[in-house]
Amino acid sequence: MSGKASSSQSTTGFGSGGLSHVYIQHQPLHCSIRGSRGLFYDDGTKLLISTTSNQVISWKTVPFSPFANPTTDSISEGPILAVRFSLDEKLIAVQRSNSEIQFWLRETGEAFNQKCKSESESILGFFWTDCPLCDIVVIKNSGLDLYAFDLVSKTLILVETRKLNVSWYVYTHESRLVLLASGMQCKTFNGFQLSSAGIIRLPKFEMVIAKSEANSKPVLADEDVFIVTIYGRIYCLQIDRISMLLHCYRFYRDAVVQQGSLPIYSSKVAISVVDNVLLVHQVDAKVVILYDIFSDSQTPISAPLPVLLRGLPRSNSLTSQSNGGESESSETSNTNDHETIIYGDDWKFLVPDLICDVANKLLWKIHIDLEAIAASSSEVPSVLEFLQRRKLEANKAKQLCLAITRTVILECRPVPMVAKAMDAIVSSYSLSIKTGSFFKGIKVERSLTGVPNVNSTGSGTDVPTSRTDGLGKSIKYESNSRYNSGLVNRSSSYSASDSEDNGSSEPLKTISDNTPEAQPSSLQSQPPGPINNLVNPNVSEQQETQLATPAISPDEMYKFVFAAVEEEMVEEPSYLVAILLEFLRSANVEKVKVHPNIYVLTIQLLACSDRYAELGLFIINKILEPSKEVAFQLLELGRENLQTRKLGLDMLRQLSLHHDYVLLLVQDGYYLEALRYVRKHKVTGVRPLLFLEAAFASNDSQHLAAVLRFFSDFIPGFQSTTDFCAYHRVLGEMNGTITV
Amino acid sequence: MGLASVNPSSEGLQLCIFDLRRGQHEGQELDKILFFYPADLPFSTQLSVTGLSEGLITFTRIFSPEAACEVIEAERHSHVFYEPEPDIWMVMVVEKSKEAEAIWRTDALREVLKEVHSLFMMFHGSIRALLDKEPGGGLTRSHLYPFVMDYLRDIFSGKKLQLPSFHDCLNERRTVQMLTVGREAAIEVQTLVRTLESSAGNTHCFSLILFQDLLVSSTLPPEDTINLFTYAVLRLTPRALSSGVSSWSYLRKGYSSSQVAGGSTFAHSGSVAEQFSGSVAEQFSGSCDTSSGDDRYRVVRPLQNDRWSKGKDGFLITDIWGTEVGDLDLATPTVWLKHTEARMYLCAYQYKSLTVIFLIPVNSILNGEQGVSMEKQKFLENASLKILKVEEKLSKGWGGENAYHVSGYRYLLVDSNRAISRASPAGKVTTLTKESLLALHMLRDEVDLEKGKNKWDHKAHDKDLEMCIRAKNNAWVIARITGGKELYMVLEKANEKLLYASDAVEKFSDRYCNGAFSLD
């Protein structure tokens, strides 16, 4: 198909101003294979897998690229209910029937089988795990079997069995969490988290289903339950069609807590998570609602709007526009090579942020449009907070934050509001410093595994037809098998898998939100790239992926905000001072170090409105912390205002910048004081000539003699220098004979 | 006790203000005199004081046109001169009593004159301007008289006139005492200041924030800060409001406790004050004929005692400035700023120990009192939360009365660059023996002299100075001046070695003055 469409966003038809906060970018990953019988998504390895009768073709979806090359593995012919690659991708596991799983060693092509022992058991599905106890977990209607794989003997060794009745299950690799449904209504759940830290069993819990009538007993289906991972926390979302609510449960290590419900406006709902933003697709209504489940707030970020298809070649743009609304027909008619029907029946939503168009064998990745979201809200502080939490497009979020901050300052918005904005920025920076993410300039290519940020591109999973409803939810094998295509949707692992792993390693417990970034991996001490760019936020798009976090350092605040607005704020120096103070206040609260630049700027602003008295207060109270830069700025202003000069001198002395201090004393004519200071602090390397000249200029022979004498004592060998001789002679001329 | 006493009705103190440009002709000499205390002194006596002063001024001007006579030391009196405005002179004559208490330091007395004049300027503008407004002088006299008398009343305690004597040599008038705050609190305070500023919109407002009797922040230039600070401490701070009997802040700090303890002294002084004010009114109406009944001049008396109180909304109110016609609202006080030469409305808001004064240019408010109350409303909306926070922060960090006591030291630290001083708490200073104080007094006199010389010698060049005296009671009395900063201290019960004394200074300097005095 249109292979040439550039993957860059620049082709976007409508620009960010379009009526949409969520878009999919043309062009998608094409995964049609001749003879394909099934389409699966393996979220453990993030591979999109298409199978033919004897081949397994897989595409990497992380990082997401429409041009990913498929890898082909041959296997023996037979039915395929599910396919999963081992986490190291050395093995392929294929579920052949409800009682048999076959394994291939990819290097050698060796195969072996694993069957259920008892006839009555049937395999519902399986997944690979990085749990230290075992390598693969098989879910059967009678419980879980945990196997370790023995490479030498090429056999599976049963490590542990957990007996449970299981009707169906949900698993996502990102959460490492498997939820097992049981009971008549399938609303009783057992949960296990199998992470690299071991196995954690969750307390049994029940989900809530409203009853339409007294006797009705609605049964919960696997497509009604989604596991989502947001900010490293694991939630479960459950659709309640009767009350039209999406119940939200949060998992802790020892508890499952219901955390309120979100309204739904469609009987079919799908969930995606993009960059920790929860997207609730109201499929029937063809709109998506965004939530940022960070605090307890359950207010949507934005109004419901359709998903937009971006970047279609021009002719099609109309179509895509119309998609939002209804359009299946119109679209189909327009799009030539692939019919993109927004919220079409063939859309399957994969965990966490991919959409698979099963009919056309296309895989789309979902993006959120930060600019549009930012533009749709006037609550600057909360917009900044939202943007600061974005990791995928960290650079864009950062540039947006900078631009927004500049704008509010230039518009002289009320100080308390700007103060909150400063708080948002500074606390985010402080957090990123603590977690170390600020210093990670990660290159995308480098780490598929896992730096969440990087994954921005990579979250996609292609799932063939399996029906993943929402994000994050994977469909079980069972369900897959039910669907015609028999694809397996596994929950897709998604971006940030690593981070999540970390998260999951401390399982359900309240995982701190930042865990993802906690990876100590590459701490580079150099600041992120964009620093060098201009103030223009748009310039640096290309560097986008290198940033791990949109956090803005004080230095960047200076360069891109304060210094940038300063010239335009000439009329309002006191307003800018107020803003700077708010910034310092935030920084102080968060214990963030502020670059002297900002202090220097504050001093200049105060001085230019002639507020030297206040400047003195600022210095004395150390609101502007002492530094060499500050001291020199004070000294420079000292030409206008003597007191300020003294403040600068005092600061030099307090900072023990002996040489500068001594030099300035001499310049001001206090050469004797300077000498005393030199003696007391043993300042070496002073140039006697300066002192001698100063003493000579004062025309006081006693002073000159004192200086000569001082250096004769202080500097060994001084008496044999030319300086000494010259001034000794001068002294002699001044008053006859004096012996030094 | 600690204060020199002068019988107010006797010739212990004379204070006069006169204008050399007036009364140039024989027989009109009385016209020169704008103010004289005591007013009931015969004109001939008054004239002899001014005549002598004028003669000396004229004579000394021949040699030193820029700075004429500063002081005359006669056998029984000291005459202290001060020329606050060109050709307007203030002269204070104090008796040199045989009692040892009456030992004055000229510079300290001159500071009193400066203070009277500066405060007067702040409320009424310059004397010259008043004279120009009404060349007859009646307007000026009717303003000066009640003002200076109100001021002097503060100095009277009991029957005695408390002038700064050697007991007060660990104090510096015309300086501001600052609260030392941590960085966090300082930032909080400054954000409050900015909030005030921004709530005023485009008009150029000023603010002054005090905690207890200490300055926390000021956006005014130093001179105006000193004046407003002085007034605030005299009349506006919580202590001034509650004490009823006002006296100088540092005096109060030293003596209020003891006075309160002895309630009788208190009551007594109150009655004296009443008497006194009665006589003021009498003298006043006699000489100037304006105070009551006659509306020739409407004179505002900002230093009147007990006229400020805290209103329900937290703003301080007073009827000193009268009431608006046909309105129950009290008129808002106004002050005149030296720096901007503009008249400003003075609004003072108090929350617990925090007093926030903000000044709004009169000409920026078109509809008078109504406009002011709107501004106050805005102030409350924008700042009251911040004020709560700041007060809390400052209270938390407040070390109490003796916060700035350094054990073993009795000190006075003056930063003349910024007109700031800090001293040992007065209660601690009283523990010093008279010998120590007298020695320090002498030392300060000496230093004043040096400073005076230096001032005329090298204008821009600060001279370092160090003096160390071993007093009769074996106390060390030390003065050190460097870079415009002055440190005076008394070390009693000290080791006899000079090295010990200099070490003590060094230690003090390093710990409390950022090493400013540790140059060698």
Coordinates of N, CA, C and O in Angstrom, one line a residue, chain A residues 57-150:
Chain A
I57 N 4.9 -16.3 11.2 CA 5.6 -15.1 10.8 C 5.4 -14.0 11.9 O 4.2 -13.8 12.3
S58 N 6.5 -13.4 12.2 CA 6.3 -12.4 13.3 C 6.9 -11.1 13.0 O 7.9 -11.0 12.2
W59 N 6.2 -10.0 13.5 CA 6.7 -8.7 13.3 C 7.0 -8.1 14.7 O 6.2 -8.2 15.6
K60 N 8.1 -7.4 14.7 CA 8.3 -6.6 16.0 C 7.4 -5.4 16.0 O 7.2 -4.7 14.9
T61 N 6.8 -5.1 17.1 CA 5.9 -3.9 17.1 C 6.6 -2.9 18.0 O 6.0 -1.8 18.2
V62 N 7.7 -3.2 18.6 CA 8.4 -2.2 19.4 C 9.8 -2.1 18.9 O 10.5 -3.1 18.9
P63 N 10.3 -1.0 18.5 CA 9.4 0.2 18.3 C 8.5 0.1 17.1 O 8.8 -0.7 16.2
F64 N 7.5 0.7 17.1 CA 6.5 0.6 16.1 C 7.0 1.2 14.8 O 7.4 2.3 14.7
S65 N 6.9 0.3 13.7 CA 7.3 0.9 12.4 C 6.5 0.2 11.4 O 6.3 -1.0 11.4
P66 N 5.9 0.9 10.5 CA 5.1 0.3 9.4 C 5.9 -0.6 8.6 O 5.4 -1.4 7.8
F67 N 7.2 -0.4 8.6 CA 8.1 -1.2 7.7 C 8.8 -2.3 8.3 O 9.8 -2.7 7.9
A68 N 8.3 -2.7 9.5 CA 9.0 -3.8 10.2 C 9.1 -5.0 9.3 O 8.1 -5.3 8.6
N69 N 10.2 -5.7 9.3 CA 10.4 -6.9 8.5 C 9.9 -8.1 9.3 O 10.3 -8.2 10.4
P70 N 9.2 -8.9 8.7 CA 8.7 -10.1 9.4 C 9.8 -11.1 9.4 O 10.7 -11.2 8.6
T71 N 9.7 -12.0 10.5 CA 10.6 -13.1 10.6 C 9.8 -14.3 10.5 O 8.7 -14.4 11.0
T72 N 10.3 -15.3 9.8 CA 9.5 -16.5 9.5 C 10.2 -17.7 10.2 O 11.4 -17.9 10.1
D73 N 9.4 -18.5 10.9 CA 9.8 -19.7 11.4 C 8.9 -20.8 10.9 O 7.7 -20.6 10.7
S74 N 9.5 -21.9 10.6 CA 8.7 -23.1 10.1 C 8.3 -24.0 11.3 O 9.2 -24.3 12.1
I75 N 7.1 -24.4 11.2 CA 6.7 -25.4 12.2 C 5.9 -26.5 11.5 O 5.7 -26.3 10.3
S76 N 5.6 -27.5 12.2 CA 4.9 -28.5 11.5 C 3.4 -28.1 11.4 O 3.0 -27.2 12.1
E77 N 2.8 -28.7 10.5 CA 1.4 -28.4 10.2 C 0.5 -28.8 11.3 O 0.8 -29.7 12.1
G78 N -0.6 -28.1 11.4 CA -1.5 -28.5 12.4 C -2.3 -27.3 12.9 O -2.0 -26.2 12.5
P79 N -3.3 -27.5 13.6 CA -4.2 -26.4 14.1 C -3.4 -25.5 15.1 O -2.5 -26.0 15.8
I80 N -3.7 -24.3 15.0 CA -3.0 -23.4 15.9 C -4.0 -22.6 16.7 O -4.8 -21.8 16.1
L81 N -4.1 -22.8 18.0 CA -5.0 -22.0 18.8 C -4.4 -20.8 19.4 O -5.0 -19.8 19.6
A82 N -3.1 -20.9 19.6 CA -2.4 -19.8 20.2 C -0.9 -20.0 20.0 O -0.4 -21.1 19.9
V83 N -0.2 -18.8 19.9 CA 1.2 -18.9 19.7 C 1.9 -17.9 20.6 O 1.4 -16.7 20.8
R84 N 2.9 -18.3 21.3 CA 3.7 -17.3 22.1 C 5.1 -17.7 22.0 O 5.5 -18.8 22.2
F85 N 5.9 -16.6 21.9 CA 7.4 -16.8 21.9 C 7.8 -16.7 23.3 O 7.3 -16.0 24.1
S86 N 8.9 -17.5 23.6 CA 9.4 -17.4 25.0 C 10.0 -16.0 25.1 O 10.3 -15.3 24.1
L87 N 10.2 -15.5 26.3 CA 10.6 -14.1 26.5 C 12.0 -13.9 25.9 O 12.3 -12.8 25.4
D88 N 12.9 -14.9 25.8 CA 14.1 -14.7 25.1 C 14.0 -15.0 23.7 O 15.0 -15.0 22.9
E89 N 12.8 -15.3 23.2 CA 12.5 -15.6 21.8 C 13.3 -16.8 21.3 O 13.5 -16.9 20.1
K90 N 13.7 -17.7 22.2 CA 14.4 -18.9 21.7 C 13.5 -20.0 21.4 O 13.8 -21.0 20.7
L91 N 12.3 -19.9 22.0 CA 11.3 -21.0 21.8 C 10.0 -20.4 21.3 O 9.7 -19.3 21.6
I92 N 9.3 -21.3 20.6 CA 8.0 -20.9 20.2 C 7.1 -22.0 20.8 O 7.3 -23.2 20.7
A93 N 6.0 -21.5 21.4 CA 5.0 -22.4 22.0 C 3.7 -22.3 21.2 O 3.3 -21.1 21.0
V94 N 3.2 -23.4 20.8 CA 2.0 -23.3 20.0 C 1.0 -24.3 20.6 O 1.3 -25.4 20.9
Q95 N -0.2 -23.7 20.9 CA -1.2 -24.5 21.5 C -2.0 -25.2 20.3 O -2.5 -24.5 19.4
R96 N -1.9 -26.5 20.3 CA -2.5 -27.2 19.2 C -3.9 -27.6 19.5 O -4.7 -27.8 18.5
S97 N -4.3 -27.8 20.7 CA -5.6 -28.3 21.0 C -5.8 -27.9 22.5 O -5.0 -27.3 23.1
N98 N -7.0 -28.2 23.0 CA -7.2 -27.8 24.4 C -6.5 -28.8 25.3 O -6.7 -28.7 26.5
S99 N -5.7 -29.6 24.8 CA -5.0 -30.5 25.7 C -3.5 -30.6 25.4 O -2.7 -31.2 26.0
E100 N -3.1 -29.9 24.4 CA -1.7 -30.1 23.9 C -1.0 -28.7 23.5 O -1.6 -27.9 22.9
I101 N 0.2 -28.6 24.0 CA 1.0 -27.5 23.6 C 2.3 -28.0 23.0 O 2.9 -28.9 23.6
Q102 N 2.7 -27.4 21.9 CA 3.9 -27.9 21.2 C 5.0 -26.8 21.3 O 4.7 -25.7 21.2
F103 N 6.2 -27.3 21.5 CA 7.3 -26.3 21.6 C 8.4 -26.5 20.5 O 8.7 -27.7 20.1
W104 N 8.9 -25.4 20.0 CA 10.0 -25.5 19.0 C 11.2 -24.8 19.5 O 11.1 -23.6 20.0
L105 N 12.3 -25.4 19.4 CA 13.6 -24.6 19.6 C 13.9 -23.9 18.3 O 14.1 -24.6 17.3
R106 N 13.9 -22.6 18.3 CA 14.1 -22.0 17.0 C 15.4 -22.2 16.3 O 15.5 -22.3 15.1
E107 N 16.5 -22.4 17.1 CA 17.8 -22.6 16.5 C 17.9 -23.9 15.8 O 18.3 -24.0 14.7
T108 N 17.4 -24.9 16.5 CA 17.6 -26.3 15.9 C 16.3 -26.8 15.3 O 16.4 -27.8 14.5
G109 N 15.2 -26.2 15.5 CA 14.0 -26.7 15.0 C 13.5 -28.0 15.7 O 12.5 -28.6 15.3
E110 N 14.1 -28.3 16.8 CA 13.6 -29.4 17.6 C 12.3 -29.1 18.2 O 12.0 -28.0 18.5
A111 N 11.5 -30.1 18.3 CA 10.1 -29.9 18.9 C 9.8 -30.9 19.9 O 10.4 -32.0 19.9
F112 N 9.0 -30.6 20.8 CA 8.5 -31.6 21.8 C 7.1 -31.1 22.2 O 6.7 -29.9 22.1
N113 N 6.4 -32.0 22.8 CA 5.0 -31.7 23.2 C 4.8 -31.8 24.7 O 5.5 -32.5 25.4
Q114 N 3.7 -31.1 25.1 CA 3.3 -31.2 26.5 C 1.8 -31.4 26.4 O 1.1 -30.6 25.8
K115 N 1.3 -32.4 27.1 CA -0.1 -32.7 27.1 C -0.7 -32.6 28.5 O 0.1 -32.8 29.5
C116 N -1.9 -32.4 28.6 CA -2.6 -32.5 29.8 C -2.6 -34.0 30.3 O -2.7 -34.9 29.5
K117 N -2.5 -34.1 31.6 CA -2.4 -35.5 32.1 C -3.8 -36.1 32.1 O -4.0 -37.2 31.8
S118 N -4.7 -35.3 32.5 CA -6.0 -35.9 32.7 C -7.0 -35.4 31.5 O -6.8 -34.3 31.0
E119 N -7.8 -36.3 31.2 CA -8.7 -36.1 30.1 C -9.7 -34.9 30.4 O -10.1 -34.2 29.5
S120 N -10.0 -34.8 31.6 CA -11.1 -33.8 32.0 C -10.5 -32.4 31.9 O -11.3 -31.5 31.8
E121 N -9.3 -32.3 31.9 CA -8.7 -30.9 31.9 C -8.6 -30.4 30.5 O -8.4 -31.1 29.6
S122 N -8.8 -29.1 30.4 CA -8.6 -28.5 29.1 C -7.8 -27.2 29.3 O -7.9 -26.5 30.3
I123 N -7.0 -27.0 28.4 CA -6.1 -25.8 28.5 C -6.8 -24.6 28.0 O -7.4 -24.6 26.9
L124 N -6.8 -23.6 28.8 CA -7.5 -22.3 28.4 C -6.5 -21.4 27.8 O -6.8 -20.6 26.9
G125 N -5.2 -21.6 28.2 CA -4.2 -20.7 27.6 C -2.9 -20.9 28.3 O -2.8 -21.7 29.2
F126 N -1.9 -20.1 27.9 CA -0.6 -20.2 28.6 C 0.1 -18.9 28.3 O -0.2 -18.1 27.4
F127 N 1.1 -18.7 29.1 CA 2.0 -17.6 28.9 C 3.4 -17.8 29.5 O 3.5 -18.6 30.4
W128 N 4.4 -17.2 28.9 CA 5.7 -17.3 29.4 C 5.9 -16.3 30.5 O 5.3 -15.2 30.5
T129 N 6.8 -16.6 31.4 CA 6.9 -15.6 32.5 C 8.4 -15.5 32.9 O 9.2 -16.4 32.6
D130 N 8.7 -14.4 33.5 CA 10.1 -14.2 34.0 C 10.2 -14.4 35.4 O 11.2 -14.1 36.1
C131 N 9.2 -15.1 36.0 CA 9.2 -15.5 37.4 C 10.3 -16.5 37.6 O 10.5 -17.4 36.8
P132 N 11.1 -16.3 38.7 CA 12.2 -17.2 38.9 C 11.9 -18.6 39.1 O 12.7 -19.5 38.8
L133 N 10.7 -18.9 39.5 CA 10.3 -20.3 39.8 C 10.0 -21.1 38.5 O 10.2 -22.3 38.5
C134 N 9.6 -20.4 37.5 CA 9.1 -21.2 36.4 C 9.2 -20.4 35.1 O 9.5 -19.2 35.2
D135 N 9.1 -21.0 34.0 CA 9.2 -20.3 32.7 C 7.9 -20.2 32.0 O 7.7 -19.3 31.2
I136 N 7.0 -21.1 32.2 CA 5.8 -21.0 31.5 C 4.6 -21.4 32.4 O 4.8 -22.2 33.3
V137 N 3.5 -20.7 32.2 CA 2.3 -21.0 33.0 C 1.2 -21.4 32.1 O 0.9 -20.7 31.1
V138 N 0.6 -22.5 32.5 CA -0.5 -23.0 31.7 C -1.8 -22.9 32.5 O -1.8 -23.3 33.6
I139 N -2.7 -22.2 31.9 CA -4.0 -22.1 32.6 C -5.0 -23.1 32.1 O -5.2 -23.2 30.9
K140 N -5.5 -23.9 33.0 CA -6.4 -24.9 32.7 C -7.7 -24.7 33.5 O -7.7 -23.9 34.4
N141 N -8.8 -25.3 33.0 CA -10.0 -25.1 33.7 C -9.9 -25.6 35.2 O -10.8 -25.3 36.0
S142 N -8.9 -26.4 35.5 CA -8.8 -26.9 36.8 C -7.7 -26.1 37.6 O -7.4 -26.4 38.7
G143 N -7.1 -25.1 37.0 CA -6.1 -24.3 37.8 C -4.9 -24.0 37.0 O -4.9 -24.0 35.7
L144 N -3.8 -23.6 37.7 CA -2.6 -23.2 37.0 C -1.6 -24.3 37.1 O -1.4 -24.9 38.2
D145 N -0.9 -24.6 36.0 CA 0.3 -25.4 36.1 C 1.5 -24.5 35.8 O 1.6 -23.8 34.8
L146 N 2.5 -24.6 36.7 CA 3.7 -23.8 36.5 C 4.8 -24.8 36.1 O 5.2 -25.7 36.8
Y147 N 5.4 -24.5 34.9 CA 6.5 -25.4 34.5 C 7.8 -24.6 34.3 O 7.8 -23.5 34.0
A148 N 8.9 -25.4 34.6 CA 10.2 -24.8 34.3 C 10.7 -25.6 33.0 O 10.3 -26.8 32.9
F149 N 11.4 -24.9 32.2 CA 11.9 -25.5 31.0 C 13.3 -26.0 31.2 O 14.2 -25.2 31.5
D150 N 13.6 -27.2 30.9 CA 14.9 -27.7 31.1 C 15.5 -27.8 29.7 O 15.2 -28.6 28.9

